[in-house]
CSV table of C-alpha atoms and ligand atoms in Angstrom, one decimal:
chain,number,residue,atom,x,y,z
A,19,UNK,CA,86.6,101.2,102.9
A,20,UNK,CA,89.1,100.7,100.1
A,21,UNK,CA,89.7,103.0,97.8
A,22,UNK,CA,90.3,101.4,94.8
A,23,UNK,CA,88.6,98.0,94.0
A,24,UNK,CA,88.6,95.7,90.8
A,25,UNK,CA,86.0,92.8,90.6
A,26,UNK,CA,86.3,90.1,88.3
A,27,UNK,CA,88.1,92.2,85.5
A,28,UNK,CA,88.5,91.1,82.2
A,29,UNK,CA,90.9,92.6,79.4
A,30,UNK,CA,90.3,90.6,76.1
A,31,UNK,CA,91.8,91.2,72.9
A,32,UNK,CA,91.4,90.2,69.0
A,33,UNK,CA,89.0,87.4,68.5
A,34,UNK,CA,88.6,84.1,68.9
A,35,UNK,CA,90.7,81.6,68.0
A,36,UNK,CA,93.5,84.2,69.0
A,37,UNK,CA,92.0,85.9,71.8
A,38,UNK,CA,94.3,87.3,73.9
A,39,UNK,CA,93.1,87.2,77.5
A,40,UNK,CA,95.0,90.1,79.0
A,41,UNK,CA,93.3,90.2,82.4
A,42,UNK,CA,91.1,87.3,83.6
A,43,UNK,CA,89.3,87.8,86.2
A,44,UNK,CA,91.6,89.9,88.4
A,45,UNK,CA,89.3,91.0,92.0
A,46,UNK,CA,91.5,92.8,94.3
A,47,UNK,CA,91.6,95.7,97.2
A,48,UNK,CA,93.5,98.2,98.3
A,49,UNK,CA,93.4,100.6,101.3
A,50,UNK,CA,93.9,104.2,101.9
A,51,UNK,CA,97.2,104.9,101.8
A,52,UNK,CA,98.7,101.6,100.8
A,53,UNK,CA,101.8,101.4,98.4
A,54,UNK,CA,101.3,98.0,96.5
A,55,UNK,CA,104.1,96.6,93.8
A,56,UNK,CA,102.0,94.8,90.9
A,57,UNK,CA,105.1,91.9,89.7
A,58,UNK,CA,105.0,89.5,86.6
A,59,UNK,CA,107.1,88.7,83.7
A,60,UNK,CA,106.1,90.4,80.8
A,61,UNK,CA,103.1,89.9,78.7
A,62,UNK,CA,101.2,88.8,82.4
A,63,UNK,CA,98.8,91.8,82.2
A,64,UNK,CA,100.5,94.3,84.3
A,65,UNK,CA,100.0,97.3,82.0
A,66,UNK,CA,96.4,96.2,81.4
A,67,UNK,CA,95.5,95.9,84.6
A,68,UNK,CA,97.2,99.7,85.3
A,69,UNK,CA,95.4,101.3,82.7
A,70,UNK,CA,92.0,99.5,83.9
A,71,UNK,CA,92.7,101.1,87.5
A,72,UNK,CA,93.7,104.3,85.6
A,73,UNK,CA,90.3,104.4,83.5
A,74,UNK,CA,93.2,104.7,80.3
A,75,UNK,CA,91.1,101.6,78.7
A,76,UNK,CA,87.9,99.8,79.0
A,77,UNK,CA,87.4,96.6,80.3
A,78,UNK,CA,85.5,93.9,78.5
A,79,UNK,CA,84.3,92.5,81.7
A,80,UNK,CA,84.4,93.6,85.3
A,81,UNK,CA,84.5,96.6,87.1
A,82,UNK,CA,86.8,99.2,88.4
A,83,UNK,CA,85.8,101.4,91.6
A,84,UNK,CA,87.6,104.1,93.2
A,85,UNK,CA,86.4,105.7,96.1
A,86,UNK,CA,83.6,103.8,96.0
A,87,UNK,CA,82.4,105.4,92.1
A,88,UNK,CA,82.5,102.6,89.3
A,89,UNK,CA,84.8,103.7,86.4
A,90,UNK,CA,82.2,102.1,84.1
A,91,UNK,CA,79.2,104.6,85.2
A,92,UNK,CA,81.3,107.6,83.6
A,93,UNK,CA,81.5,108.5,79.8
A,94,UNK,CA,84.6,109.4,78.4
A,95,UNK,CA,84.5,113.5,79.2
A,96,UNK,CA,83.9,112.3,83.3
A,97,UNK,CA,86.3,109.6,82.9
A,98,UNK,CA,89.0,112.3,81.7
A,99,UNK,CA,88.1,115.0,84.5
A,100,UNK,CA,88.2,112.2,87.1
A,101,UNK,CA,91.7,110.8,86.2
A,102,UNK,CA,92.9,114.2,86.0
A,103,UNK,CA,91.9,114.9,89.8
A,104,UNK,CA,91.7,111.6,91.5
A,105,UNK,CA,95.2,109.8,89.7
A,106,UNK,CA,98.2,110.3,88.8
A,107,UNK,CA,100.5,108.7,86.5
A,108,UNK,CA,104.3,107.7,86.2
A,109,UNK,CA,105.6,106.4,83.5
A,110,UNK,CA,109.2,104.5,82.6
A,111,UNK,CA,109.6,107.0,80.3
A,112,UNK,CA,108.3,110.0,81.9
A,113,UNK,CA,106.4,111.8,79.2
A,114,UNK,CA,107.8,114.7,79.6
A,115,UNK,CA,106.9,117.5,77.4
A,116,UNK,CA,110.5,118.2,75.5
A,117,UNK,CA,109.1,121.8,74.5
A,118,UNK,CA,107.8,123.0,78.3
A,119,UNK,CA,110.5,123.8,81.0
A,120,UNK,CA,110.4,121.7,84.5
A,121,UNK,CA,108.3,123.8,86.3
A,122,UNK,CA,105.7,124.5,82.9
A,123,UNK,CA,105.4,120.0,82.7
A,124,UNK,CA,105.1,120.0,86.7
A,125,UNK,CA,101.8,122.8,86.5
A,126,UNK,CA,100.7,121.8,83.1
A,127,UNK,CA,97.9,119.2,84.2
A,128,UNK,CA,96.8,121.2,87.2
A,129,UNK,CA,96.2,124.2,84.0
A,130,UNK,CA,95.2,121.7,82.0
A,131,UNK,CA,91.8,121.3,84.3
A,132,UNK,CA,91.7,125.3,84.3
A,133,UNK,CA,92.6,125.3,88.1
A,134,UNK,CA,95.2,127.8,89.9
A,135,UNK,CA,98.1,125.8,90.9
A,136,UNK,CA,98.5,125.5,94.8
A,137,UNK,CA,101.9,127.6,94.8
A,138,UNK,CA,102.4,126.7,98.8
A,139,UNK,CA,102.0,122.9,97.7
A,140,UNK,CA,104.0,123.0,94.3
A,141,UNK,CA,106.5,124.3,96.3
A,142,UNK,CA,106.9,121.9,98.7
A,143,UNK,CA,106.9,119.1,96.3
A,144,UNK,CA,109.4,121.0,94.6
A,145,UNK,CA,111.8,121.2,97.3
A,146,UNK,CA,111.1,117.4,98.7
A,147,UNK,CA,112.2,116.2,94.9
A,148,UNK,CA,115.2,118.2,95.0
A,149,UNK,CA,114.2,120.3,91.9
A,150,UNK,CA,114.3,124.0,92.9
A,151,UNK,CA,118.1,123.9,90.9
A,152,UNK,CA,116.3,122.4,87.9
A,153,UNK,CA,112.9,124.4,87.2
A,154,UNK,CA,113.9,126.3,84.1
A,155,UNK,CA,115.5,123.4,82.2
A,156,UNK,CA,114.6,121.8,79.4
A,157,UNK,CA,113.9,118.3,80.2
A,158,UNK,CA,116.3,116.9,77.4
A,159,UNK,CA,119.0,118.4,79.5
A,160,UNK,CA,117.9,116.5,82.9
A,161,UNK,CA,119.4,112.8,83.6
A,162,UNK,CA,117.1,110.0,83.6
A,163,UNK,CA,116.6,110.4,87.8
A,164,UNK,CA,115.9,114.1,87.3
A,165,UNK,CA,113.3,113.6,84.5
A,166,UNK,CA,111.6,110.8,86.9
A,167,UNK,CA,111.3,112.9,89.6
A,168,UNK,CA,110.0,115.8,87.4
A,169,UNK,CA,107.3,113.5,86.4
A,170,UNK,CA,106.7,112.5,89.6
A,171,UNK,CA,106.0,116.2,90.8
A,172,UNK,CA,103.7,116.4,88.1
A,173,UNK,CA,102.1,113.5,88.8
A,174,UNK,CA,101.4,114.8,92.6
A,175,UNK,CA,100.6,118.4,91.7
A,176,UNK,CA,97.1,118.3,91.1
A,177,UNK,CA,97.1,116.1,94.9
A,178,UNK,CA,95.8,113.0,93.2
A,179,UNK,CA,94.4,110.3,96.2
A,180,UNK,CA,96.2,107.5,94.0
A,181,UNK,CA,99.3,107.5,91.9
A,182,UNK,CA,99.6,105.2,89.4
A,183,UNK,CA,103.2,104.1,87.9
A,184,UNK,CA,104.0,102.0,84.8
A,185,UNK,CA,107.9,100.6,86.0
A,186,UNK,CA,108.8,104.1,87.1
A,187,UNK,CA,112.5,103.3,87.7
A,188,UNK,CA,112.6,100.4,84.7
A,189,UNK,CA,115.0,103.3,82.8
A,190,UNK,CA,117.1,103.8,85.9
A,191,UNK,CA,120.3,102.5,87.5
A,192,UNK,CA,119.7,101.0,90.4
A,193,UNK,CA,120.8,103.6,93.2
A,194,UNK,CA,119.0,105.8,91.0
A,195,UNK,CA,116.4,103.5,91.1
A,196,UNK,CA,116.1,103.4,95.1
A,197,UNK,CA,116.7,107.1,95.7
A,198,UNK,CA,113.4,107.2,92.8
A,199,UNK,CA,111.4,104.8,94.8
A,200,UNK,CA,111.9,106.2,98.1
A,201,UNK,CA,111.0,109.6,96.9
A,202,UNK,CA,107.7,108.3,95.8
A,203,UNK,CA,107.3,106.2,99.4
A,204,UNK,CA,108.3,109.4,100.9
A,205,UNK,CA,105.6,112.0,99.1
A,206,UNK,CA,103.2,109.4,99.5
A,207,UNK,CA,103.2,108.8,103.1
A,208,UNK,CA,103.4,112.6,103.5
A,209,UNK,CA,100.5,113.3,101.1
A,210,UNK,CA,98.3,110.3,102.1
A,211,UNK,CA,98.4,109.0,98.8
A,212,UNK,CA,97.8,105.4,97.6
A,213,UNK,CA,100.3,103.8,95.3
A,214,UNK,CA,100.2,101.1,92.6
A,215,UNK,CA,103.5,100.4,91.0
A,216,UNK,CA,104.0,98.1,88.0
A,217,UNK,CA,107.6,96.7,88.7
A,218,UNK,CA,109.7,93.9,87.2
A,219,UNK,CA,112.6,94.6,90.1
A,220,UNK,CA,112.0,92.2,93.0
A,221,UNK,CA,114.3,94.4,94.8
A,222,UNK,CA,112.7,97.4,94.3
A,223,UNK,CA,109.0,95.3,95.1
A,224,UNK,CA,110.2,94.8,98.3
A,225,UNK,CA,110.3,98.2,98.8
A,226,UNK,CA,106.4,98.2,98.8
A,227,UNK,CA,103.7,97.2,101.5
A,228,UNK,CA,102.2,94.6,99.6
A,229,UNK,CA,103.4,92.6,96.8
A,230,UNK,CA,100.7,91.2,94.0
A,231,UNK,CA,102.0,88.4,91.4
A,232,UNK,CA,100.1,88.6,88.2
A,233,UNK,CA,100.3,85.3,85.9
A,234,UNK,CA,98.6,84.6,82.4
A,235,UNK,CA,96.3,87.4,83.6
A,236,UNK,CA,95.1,86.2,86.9
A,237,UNK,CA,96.2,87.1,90.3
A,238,UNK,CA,99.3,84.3,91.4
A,239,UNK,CA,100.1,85.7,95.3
A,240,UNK,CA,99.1,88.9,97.0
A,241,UNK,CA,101.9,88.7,100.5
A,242,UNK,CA,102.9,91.7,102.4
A,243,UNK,CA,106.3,92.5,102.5
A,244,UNK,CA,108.8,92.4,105.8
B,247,LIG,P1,102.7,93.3,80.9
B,247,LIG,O1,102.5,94.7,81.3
B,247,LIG,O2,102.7,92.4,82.1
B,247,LIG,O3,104.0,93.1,80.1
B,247,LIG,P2,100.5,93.7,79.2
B,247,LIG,O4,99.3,94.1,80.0
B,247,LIG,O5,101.2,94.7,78.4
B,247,LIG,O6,101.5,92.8,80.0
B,247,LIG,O7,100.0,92.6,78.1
B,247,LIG,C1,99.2,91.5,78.4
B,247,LIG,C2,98.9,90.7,77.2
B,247,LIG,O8,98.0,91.4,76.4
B,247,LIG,C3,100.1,90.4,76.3
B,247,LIG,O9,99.9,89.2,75.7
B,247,LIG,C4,100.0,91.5,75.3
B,247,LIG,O10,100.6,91.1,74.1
B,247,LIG,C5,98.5,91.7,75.1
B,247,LIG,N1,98.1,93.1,74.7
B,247,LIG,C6,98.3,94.2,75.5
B,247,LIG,N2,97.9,95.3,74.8
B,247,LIG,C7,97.3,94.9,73.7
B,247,LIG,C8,96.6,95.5,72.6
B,247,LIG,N3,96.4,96.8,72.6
B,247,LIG,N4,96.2,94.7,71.6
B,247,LIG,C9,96.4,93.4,71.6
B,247,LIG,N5,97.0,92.7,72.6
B,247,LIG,C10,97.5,93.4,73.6
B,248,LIG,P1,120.6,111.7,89.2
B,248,LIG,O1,121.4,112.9,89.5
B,248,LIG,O2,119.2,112.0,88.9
B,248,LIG,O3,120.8,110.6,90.1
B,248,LIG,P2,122.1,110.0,87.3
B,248,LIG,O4,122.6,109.2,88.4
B,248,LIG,O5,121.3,109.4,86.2
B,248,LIG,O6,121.2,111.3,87.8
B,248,LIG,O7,123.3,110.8,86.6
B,248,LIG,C1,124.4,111.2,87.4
B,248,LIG,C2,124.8,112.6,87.0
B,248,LIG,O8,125.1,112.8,85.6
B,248,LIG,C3,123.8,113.7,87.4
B,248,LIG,O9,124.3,114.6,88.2
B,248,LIG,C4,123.3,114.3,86.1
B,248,LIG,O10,123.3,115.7,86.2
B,248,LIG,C5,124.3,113.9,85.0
B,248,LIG,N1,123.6,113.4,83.8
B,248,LIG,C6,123.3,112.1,83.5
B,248,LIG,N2,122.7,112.1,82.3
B,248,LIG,C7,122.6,113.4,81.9
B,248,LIG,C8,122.0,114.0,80.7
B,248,LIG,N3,121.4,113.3,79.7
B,248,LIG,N4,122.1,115.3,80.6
B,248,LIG,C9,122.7,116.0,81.6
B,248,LIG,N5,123.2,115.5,82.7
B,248,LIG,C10,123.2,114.2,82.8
């Protein structure tokens, strides 16, 4: 079964005559476990479709389902515990919060749902991202790479079965860049986690199982990679 499905979604803003249609009819499925690269210039609907899958925005049309419950069946308060469990987000530019050390941003959302961080498991996610060095800085002090993969240990700590993530190296050099991406292959593969990375580097969407082309909102190409 997949675990996260979209069927005929729509995304339409403003009105007509200047409706903008933002997602058009986008159906698509992805396994357990699968790492996917979402590609597209800009303005194609990448971000909409992410925050469809992420239950961040309503669709006009169409449905999301993860793990076989439909996004659309939930009001806002089971919609927020659910993201907070089920996904978790990267973004380009981290959202990190400036006044909470590393270790405080990494455990914040798994306080946030009023659970006990896993201390075994934060710890281990800790030492695959290289942090242990890094836990009582300030993330103003941390280099673009560092905050990313802060972010990203937050994103896994509360063991989310998808991670979701907005051009997560679009602020980075490129080594940084691949060092960033095969970090999140890495935790993935060893967390079972399904990924679904907005990207607008070809290079680093190669990286990824399966490549999907979004165009004027509507899927272009879905291949999988060599
Ligand atoms: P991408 O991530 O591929 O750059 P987006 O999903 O951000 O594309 O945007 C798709 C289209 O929807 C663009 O034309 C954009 O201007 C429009 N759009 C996105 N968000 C909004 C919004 N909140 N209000 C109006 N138009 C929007
Ligand atoms: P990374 O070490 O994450 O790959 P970069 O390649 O972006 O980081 O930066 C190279 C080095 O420069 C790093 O060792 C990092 O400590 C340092 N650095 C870069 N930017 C900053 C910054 N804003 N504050 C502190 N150190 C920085």
């Amino acid at each position: 079964m997949s675990i996260l499905k979209t069927e005929d979604l729509k995304k339409y803003y403003g009105e007509e005559p200047n409706i903008v249609r933002a997602l058009d009819g986008v159906s698509l499925e992805i396994e357990e476990g699968e790492f996917v690269a979402v590609v597209g210039t800009s303005g194609s609907g990448k971000s909409t479709l992410l925050n469809m899958m992420g239950g961040l925005d309503k669709p006009t049309e169409g449905k999301v389902i993860i793990g076989g419950k439909d996004l659309s069946g939930m009001d806002d308060e089971r919609l927020t515990i659910f993201r907070r469990r089920r996904i978790g987000f990267v973004f380009q530019n981290y959202n990190l919060i400036p006044i909470l050390n590393v270790y405080e941003n990494i455990v914040l959302p798994v306080a946030l749902d009023g659970e006990t961080p896993d201390g075994t498991y934060i710890n281990k996610i800790i030492s695959l991202l290289g942090l242990e060095e890094k836990l009582g800085e300030m993330p103003n002090n941390l280099s673009g790479g560092q905050q990313q993969r802060v972010a990203i240990a937050r994103a896994l700590a509360s063991k989310p079965a998808i991670i979701l993530a907005d051009e997560p190296t679009g602020n980075l050099d490129s080594r940084t860049s691949q060092d960033v991406l095969g970090l999140i292959k890495m935790t993935s593969r060893q967390f079972h986690q399904t990924v679904v990375m907005i990207t607008h580097n070809e290079e680093i969407a190669q990286l990824a199982d399966r490549t999907i082309r979004i165009e004027d909102g509507r899927i272009r190409e879905s291949r999988w990679n060599a």
